[in-house]
Short mmCIF file of C-alpha atoms in Angstrom, two decimals:
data_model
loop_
_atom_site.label_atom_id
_atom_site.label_comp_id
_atom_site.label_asym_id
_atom_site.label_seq_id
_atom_site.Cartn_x
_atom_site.Cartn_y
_atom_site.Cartn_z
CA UNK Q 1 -19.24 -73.08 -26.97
CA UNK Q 2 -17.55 -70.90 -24.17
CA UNK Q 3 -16.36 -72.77 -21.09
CA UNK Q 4 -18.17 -73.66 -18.18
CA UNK Q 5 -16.36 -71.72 -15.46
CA UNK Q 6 -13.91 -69.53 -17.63
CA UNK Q 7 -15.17 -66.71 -15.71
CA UNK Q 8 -13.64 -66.29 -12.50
CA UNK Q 9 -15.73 -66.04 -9.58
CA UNK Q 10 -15.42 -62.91 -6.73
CA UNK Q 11 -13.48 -64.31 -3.70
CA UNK Q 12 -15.46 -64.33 -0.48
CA UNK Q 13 -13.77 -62.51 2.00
CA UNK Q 14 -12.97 -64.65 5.27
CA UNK Q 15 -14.67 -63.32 8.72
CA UNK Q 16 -11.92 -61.56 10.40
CA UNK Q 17 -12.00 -59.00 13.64
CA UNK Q 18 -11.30 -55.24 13.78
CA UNK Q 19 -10.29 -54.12 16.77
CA UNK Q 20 -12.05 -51.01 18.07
CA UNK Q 21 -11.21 -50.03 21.44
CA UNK Q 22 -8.48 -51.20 24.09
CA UNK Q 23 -9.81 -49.75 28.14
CA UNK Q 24 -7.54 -49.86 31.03
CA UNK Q 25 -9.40 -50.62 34.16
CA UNK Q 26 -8.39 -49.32 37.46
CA UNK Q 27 -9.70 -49.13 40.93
CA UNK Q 28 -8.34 -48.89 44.10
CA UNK Q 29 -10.03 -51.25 45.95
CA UNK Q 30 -8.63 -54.71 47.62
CA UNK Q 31 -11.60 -56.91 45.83
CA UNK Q 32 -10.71 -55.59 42.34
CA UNK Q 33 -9.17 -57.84 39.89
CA UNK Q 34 -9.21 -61.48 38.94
CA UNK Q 35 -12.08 -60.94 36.78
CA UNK Q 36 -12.99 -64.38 34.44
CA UNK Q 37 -17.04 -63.92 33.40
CA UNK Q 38 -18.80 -61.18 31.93
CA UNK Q 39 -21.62 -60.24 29.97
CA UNK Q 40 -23.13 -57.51 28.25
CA UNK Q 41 -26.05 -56.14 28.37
CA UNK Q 42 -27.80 -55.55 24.51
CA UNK Q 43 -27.40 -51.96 24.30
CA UNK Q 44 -24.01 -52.12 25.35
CA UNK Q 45 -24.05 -49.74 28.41
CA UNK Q 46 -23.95 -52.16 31.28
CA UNK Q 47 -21.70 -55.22 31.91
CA UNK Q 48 -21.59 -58.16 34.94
CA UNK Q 49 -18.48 -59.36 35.36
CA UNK Q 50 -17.28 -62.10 37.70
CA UNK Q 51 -14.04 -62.85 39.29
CA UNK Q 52 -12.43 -65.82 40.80
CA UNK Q 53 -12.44 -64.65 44.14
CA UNK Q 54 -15.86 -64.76 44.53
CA UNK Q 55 -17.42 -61.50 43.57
CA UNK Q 56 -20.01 -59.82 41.17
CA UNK Q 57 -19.77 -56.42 39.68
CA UNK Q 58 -22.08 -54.36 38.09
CA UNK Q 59 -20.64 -51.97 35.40
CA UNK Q 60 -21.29 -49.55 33.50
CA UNK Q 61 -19.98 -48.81 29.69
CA UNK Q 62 -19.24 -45.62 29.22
CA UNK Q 63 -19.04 -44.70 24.52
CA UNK Q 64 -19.08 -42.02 22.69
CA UNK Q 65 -21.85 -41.31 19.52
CA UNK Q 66 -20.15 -44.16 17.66
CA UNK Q 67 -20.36 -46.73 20.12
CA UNK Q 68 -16.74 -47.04 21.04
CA UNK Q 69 -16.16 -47.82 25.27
CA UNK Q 70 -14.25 -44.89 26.29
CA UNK Q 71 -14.75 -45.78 30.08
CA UNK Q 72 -16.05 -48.22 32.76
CA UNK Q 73 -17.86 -47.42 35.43
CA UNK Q 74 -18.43 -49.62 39.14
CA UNK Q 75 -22.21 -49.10 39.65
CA UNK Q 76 -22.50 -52.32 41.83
CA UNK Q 77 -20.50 -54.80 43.79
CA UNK Q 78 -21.29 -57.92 45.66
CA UNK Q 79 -19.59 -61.34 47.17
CA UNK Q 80 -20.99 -64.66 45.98
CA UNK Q 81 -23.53 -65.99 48.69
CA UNK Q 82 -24.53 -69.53 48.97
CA UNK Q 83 -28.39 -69.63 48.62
CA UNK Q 84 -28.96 -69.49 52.19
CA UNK Q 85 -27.10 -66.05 52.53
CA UNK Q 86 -23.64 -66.57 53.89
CA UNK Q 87 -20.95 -65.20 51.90
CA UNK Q 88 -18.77 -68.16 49.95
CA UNK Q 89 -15.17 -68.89 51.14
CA UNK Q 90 -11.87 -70.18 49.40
CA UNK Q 91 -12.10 -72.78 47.50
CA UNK Q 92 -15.78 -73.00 46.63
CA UNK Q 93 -15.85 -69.15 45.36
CA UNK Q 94 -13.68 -69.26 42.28
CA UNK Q 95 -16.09 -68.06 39.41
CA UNK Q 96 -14.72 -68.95 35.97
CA UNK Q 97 -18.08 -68.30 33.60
CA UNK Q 98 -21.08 -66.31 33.36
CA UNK Q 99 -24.37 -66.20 30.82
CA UNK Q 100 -27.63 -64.58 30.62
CA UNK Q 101 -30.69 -65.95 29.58
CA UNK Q 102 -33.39 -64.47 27.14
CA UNK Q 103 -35.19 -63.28 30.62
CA UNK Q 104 -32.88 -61.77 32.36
CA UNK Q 105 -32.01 -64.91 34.31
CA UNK Q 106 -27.54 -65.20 35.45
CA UNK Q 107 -25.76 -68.30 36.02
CA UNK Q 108 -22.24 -68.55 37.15
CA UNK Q 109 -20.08 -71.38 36.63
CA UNK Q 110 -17.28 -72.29 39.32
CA UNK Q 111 -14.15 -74.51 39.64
CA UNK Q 112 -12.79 -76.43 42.46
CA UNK Q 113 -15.93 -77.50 43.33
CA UNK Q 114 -17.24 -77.53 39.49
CA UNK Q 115 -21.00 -76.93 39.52
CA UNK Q 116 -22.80 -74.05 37.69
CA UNK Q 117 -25.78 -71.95 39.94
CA UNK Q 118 -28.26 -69.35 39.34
CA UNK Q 119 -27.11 -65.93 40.51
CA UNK Q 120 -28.80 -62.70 41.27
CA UNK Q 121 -26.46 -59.67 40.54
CA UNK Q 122 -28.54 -57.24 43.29
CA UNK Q 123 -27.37 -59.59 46.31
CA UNK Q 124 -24.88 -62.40 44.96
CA UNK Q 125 -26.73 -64.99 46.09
CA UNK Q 126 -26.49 -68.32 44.16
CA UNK Q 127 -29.06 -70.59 43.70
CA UNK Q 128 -28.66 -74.73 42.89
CA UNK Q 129 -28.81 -76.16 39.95
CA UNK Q 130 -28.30 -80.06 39.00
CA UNK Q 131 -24.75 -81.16 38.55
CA UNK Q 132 -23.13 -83.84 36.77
CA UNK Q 133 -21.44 -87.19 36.90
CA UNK Q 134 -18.91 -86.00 33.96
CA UNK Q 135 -17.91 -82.60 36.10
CA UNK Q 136 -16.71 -84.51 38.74
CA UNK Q 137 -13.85 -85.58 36.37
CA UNK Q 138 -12.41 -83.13 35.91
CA UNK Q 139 -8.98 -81.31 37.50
CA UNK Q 140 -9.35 -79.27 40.28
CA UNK Q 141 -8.40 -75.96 38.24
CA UNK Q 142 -9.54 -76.99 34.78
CA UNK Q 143 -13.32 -76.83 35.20
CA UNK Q 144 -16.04 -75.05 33.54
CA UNK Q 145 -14.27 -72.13 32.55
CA UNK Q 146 -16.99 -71.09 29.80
CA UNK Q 147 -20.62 -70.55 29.81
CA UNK Q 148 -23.04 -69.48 27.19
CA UNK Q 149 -26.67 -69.41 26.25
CA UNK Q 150 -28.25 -70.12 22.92
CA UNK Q 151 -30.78 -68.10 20.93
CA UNK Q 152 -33.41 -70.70 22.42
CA UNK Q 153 -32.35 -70.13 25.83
CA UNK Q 154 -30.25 -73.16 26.55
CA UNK Q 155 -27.75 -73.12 28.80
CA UNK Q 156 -24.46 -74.45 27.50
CA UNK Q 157 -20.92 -75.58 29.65
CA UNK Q 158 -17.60 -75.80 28.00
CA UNK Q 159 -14.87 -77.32 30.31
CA UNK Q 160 -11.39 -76.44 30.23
CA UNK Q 161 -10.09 -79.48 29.91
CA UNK Q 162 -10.52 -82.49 27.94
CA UNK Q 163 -9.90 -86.02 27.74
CA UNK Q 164 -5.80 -85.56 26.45
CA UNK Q 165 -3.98 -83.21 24.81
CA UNK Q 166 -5.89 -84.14 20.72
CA UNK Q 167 -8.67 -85.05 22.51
CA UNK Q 168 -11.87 -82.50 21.14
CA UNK Q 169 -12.97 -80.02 24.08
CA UNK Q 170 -16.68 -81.04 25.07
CA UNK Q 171 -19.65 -78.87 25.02
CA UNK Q 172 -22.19 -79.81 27.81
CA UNK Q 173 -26.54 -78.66 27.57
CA UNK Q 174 -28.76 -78.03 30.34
CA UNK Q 175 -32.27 -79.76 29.28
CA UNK Q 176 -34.76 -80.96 31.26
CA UNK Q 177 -33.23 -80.94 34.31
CA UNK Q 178 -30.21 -82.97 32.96
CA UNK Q 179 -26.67 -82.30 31.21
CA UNK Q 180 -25.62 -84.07 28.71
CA UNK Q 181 -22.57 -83.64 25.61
CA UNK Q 182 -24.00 -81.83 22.92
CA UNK Q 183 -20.84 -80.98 20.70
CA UNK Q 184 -17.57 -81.69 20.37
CA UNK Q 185 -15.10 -78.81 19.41
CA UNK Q 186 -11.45 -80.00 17.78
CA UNK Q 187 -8.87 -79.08 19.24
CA UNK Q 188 -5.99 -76.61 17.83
CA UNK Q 189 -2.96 -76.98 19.49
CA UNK Q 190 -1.96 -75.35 22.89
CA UNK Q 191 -5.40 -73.77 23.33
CA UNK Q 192 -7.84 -74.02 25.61
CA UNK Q 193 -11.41 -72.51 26.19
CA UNK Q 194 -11.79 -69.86 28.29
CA UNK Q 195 -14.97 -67.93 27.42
CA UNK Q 196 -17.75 -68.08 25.33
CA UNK Q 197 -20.89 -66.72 23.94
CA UNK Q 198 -23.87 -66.76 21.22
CA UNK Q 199 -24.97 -64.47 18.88
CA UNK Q 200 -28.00 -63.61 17.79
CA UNK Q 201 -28.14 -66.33 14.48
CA UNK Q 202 -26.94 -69.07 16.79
CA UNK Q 203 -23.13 -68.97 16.12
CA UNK Q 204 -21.05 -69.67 19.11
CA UNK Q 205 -17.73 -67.61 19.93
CA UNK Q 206 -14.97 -69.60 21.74
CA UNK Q 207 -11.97 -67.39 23.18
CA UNK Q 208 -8.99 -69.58 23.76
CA UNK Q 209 -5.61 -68.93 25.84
CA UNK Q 210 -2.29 -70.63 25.68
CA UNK Q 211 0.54 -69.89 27.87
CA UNK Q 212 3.83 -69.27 26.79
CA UNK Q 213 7.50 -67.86 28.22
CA UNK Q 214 6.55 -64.60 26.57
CA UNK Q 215 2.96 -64.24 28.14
CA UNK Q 216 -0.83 -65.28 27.24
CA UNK Q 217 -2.04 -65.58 23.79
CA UNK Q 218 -5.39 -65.37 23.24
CA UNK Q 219 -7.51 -66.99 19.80
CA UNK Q 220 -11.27 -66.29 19.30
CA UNK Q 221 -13.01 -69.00 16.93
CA UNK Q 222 -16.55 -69.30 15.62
CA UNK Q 223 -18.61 -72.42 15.56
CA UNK Q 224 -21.37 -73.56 13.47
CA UNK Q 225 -23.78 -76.18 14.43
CA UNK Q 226 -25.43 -77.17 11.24
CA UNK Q 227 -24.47 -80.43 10.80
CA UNK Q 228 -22.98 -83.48 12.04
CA UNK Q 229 -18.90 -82.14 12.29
CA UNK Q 230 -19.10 -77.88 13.92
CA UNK Q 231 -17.93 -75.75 11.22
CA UNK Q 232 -15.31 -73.37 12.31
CA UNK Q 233 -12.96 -70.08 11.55
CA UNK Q 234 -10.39 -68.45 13.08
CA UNK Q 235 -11.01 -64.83 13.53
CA UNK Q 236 -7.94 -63.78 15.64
CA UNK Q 237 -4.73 -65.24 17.27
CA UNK Q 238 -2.36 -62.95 18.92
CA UNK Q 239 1.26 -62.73 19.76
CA UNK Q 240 2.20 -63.60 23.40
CA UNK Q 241 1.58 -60.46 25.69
CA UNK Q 242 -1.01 -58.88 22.96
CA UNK Q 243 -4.06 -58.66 24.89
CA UNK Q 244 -2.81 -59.65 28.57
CA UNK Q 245 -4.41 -62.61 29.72
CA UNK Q 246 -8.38 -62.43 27.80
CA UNK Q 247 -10.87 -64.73 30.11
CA UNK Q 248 -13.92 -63.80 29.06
CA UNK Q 249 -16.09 -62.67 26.01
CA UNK Q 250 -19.55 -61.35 25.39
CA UNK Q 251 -21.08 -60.92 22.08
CA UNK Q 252 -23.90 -58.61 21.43
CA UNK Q 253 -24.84 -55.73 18.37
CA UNK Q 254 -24.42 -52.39 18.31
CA UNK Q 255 -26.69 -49.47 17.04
CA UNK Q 256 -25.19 -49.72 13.76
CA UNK Q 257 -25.84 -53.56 13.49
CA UNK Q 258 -22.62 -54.65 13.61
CA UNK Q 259 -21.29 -57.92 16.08
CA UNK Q 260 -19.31 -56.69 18.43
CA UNK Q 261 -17.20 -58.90 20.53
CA UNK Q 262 -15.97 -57.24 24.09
CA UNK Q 263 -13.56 -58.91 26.15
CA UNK Q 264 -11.62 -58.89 29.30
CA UNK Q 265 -8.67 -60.03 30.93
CA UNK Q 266 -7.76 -61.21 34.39
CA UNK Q 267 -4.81 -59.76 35.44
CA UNK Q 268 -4.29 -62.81 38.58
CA UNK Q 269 -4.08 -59.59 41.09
CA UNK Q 270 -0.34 -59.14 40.20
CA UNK Q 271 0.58 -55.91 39.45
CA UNK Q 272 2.71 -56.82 36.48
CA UNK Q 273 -0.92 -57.41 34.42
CA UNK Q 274 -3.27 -55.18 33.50
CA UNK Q 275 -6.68 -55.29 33.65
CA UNK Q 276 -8.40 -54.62 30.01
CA UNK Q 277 -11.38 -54.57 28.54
CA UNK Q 278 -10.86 -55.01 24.72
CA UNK Q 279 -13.85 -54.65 22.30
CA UNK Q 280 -13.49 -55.95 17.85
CA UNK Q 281 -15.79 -55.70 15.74
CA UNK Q 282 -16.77 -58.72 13.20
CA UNK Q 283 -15.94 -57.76 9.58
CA UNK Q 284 -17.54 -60.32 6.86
#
């Protein structure tokens, strides 16, 4: 009687991400830089991208017959408003995170003054949304650096921060008028959340910085949210200086079907960084 299990079974190959493009972004213009939350529209071609200085741009993604961003484009640019129309001032204009809904619908998170608001992209003017005891917590430039929206349409918060330095990094959901801690994400040494987004089957994308003498590094993990404890892999971590300094992420499928995760980096306005837009593609 053969053995059960003498045959040896076909390793399953470990997500991983294949980088596919690497943009330089310039512009001459005093507002440009800084940038923190962005997202993308479905087909690819158009981006909104936030920066902590209080402004919203409208892009547009320039790629060749196989998808791959070859340039970007300023189609639109605004200054965050308050919802009554005045234009927002230092400190309560530093925009960390940004998310669409199913219908179209941007919010915005900012620090400082951590709160997360409706915005329209034509006008930048925000519009209120409820707050919460457990933002007031935390440090003044740790705040709610990601946002993200599942499949559903639920709006989801991700501080930068948490509780100590093993403590797990907290994932915050916008129902019924009320947030409230929906998951807890471990945390992996020296990291901390920076962006994040969905894809289509529910999976969440966390991109991660750490600091270091050498320059940023930047990690991307994926969540799963089938059971009591996230499941999680690593698809990337980089060497110090790789990418720059990655703040945001945006997840979305091109014509070919494949995830494709772009990215981009805030270069703080100082002319030693760059500002990049970076896209990968996920490889299963």
């Amino acid at each position: 009687m053969a053995a059960l299990g003498s045959a040896a079974l076909p390793a399953v190959a470990e997500p991983a991400l294949k980088q596919v493009s690497d943009v330089v972004w310039t512009q001459n213009e005093g507002w440009f830089g800084g940038f923190s939350g962005m997202e993308v529209s479905d087909d690819g071609k158009r981006a909104y991208i936030v920066s902590d200085r209080g402004r919203i741009v409208t892009a547009g993604l320039i790629r060749d017959g196989l998808d791959t961003l070859a340039a970007i484009q300023v189609l639109d640019t605004q200054p965050l408003r308050s919802p009554a129309g005045s234009v927002l001032g230092k400190p309560d204009s530093d925009a960390e995170g940004l998310a669409e809904g199913p219908d179209g619908q941007l919010y915005v998170s900012l620090e400082n003054d951590h709160r997360v608001m409706r915005i329209d992209p034509k006008t930048g003017r925000t519009g209120v949304l409820p707050r919460s005891q457990a933002f007031k917590g935390f440090p003044i430039n740790q705040g709610l650096e990601a946002l993200a929206i599942t499949p559903g349409g639920t709006l989801h918060a991700i501080p930068e921060s948490s509780t100590s330095r093993t403590a797990p990094f907290s994932v915050y959901a916008l129902e019924r008028g009320r947030w409230r801690r929906v998951h807890r994400l471990i945390r992996r040494g020296a990291f901390v959340p920076v962006g994040a987004d969905y894809d289509h089957e529910g999976r969440l994308y966390l991109l991660e910085r750490s600091v270091t003498p050498l320059g940023f590094r930047s990690r991307i993990r994926r969540f799963e949210f089938q059971g009591p404890v996230p499941e999680e892999v690593t698809l990337i971590t980089s060497l110090p200086s790789r990418f720059d300094n990655l703040e945001a992420i945006s997840v979305w499928k091109d014509r070919f079907g494949q995830t494709r995760l772009t990215t981009i980096s805030d270069d703080n306005f100082l002319p030693i960084q760059s500002t990049r837009m970076t896209e990968f593609i996920v490889t299963e």
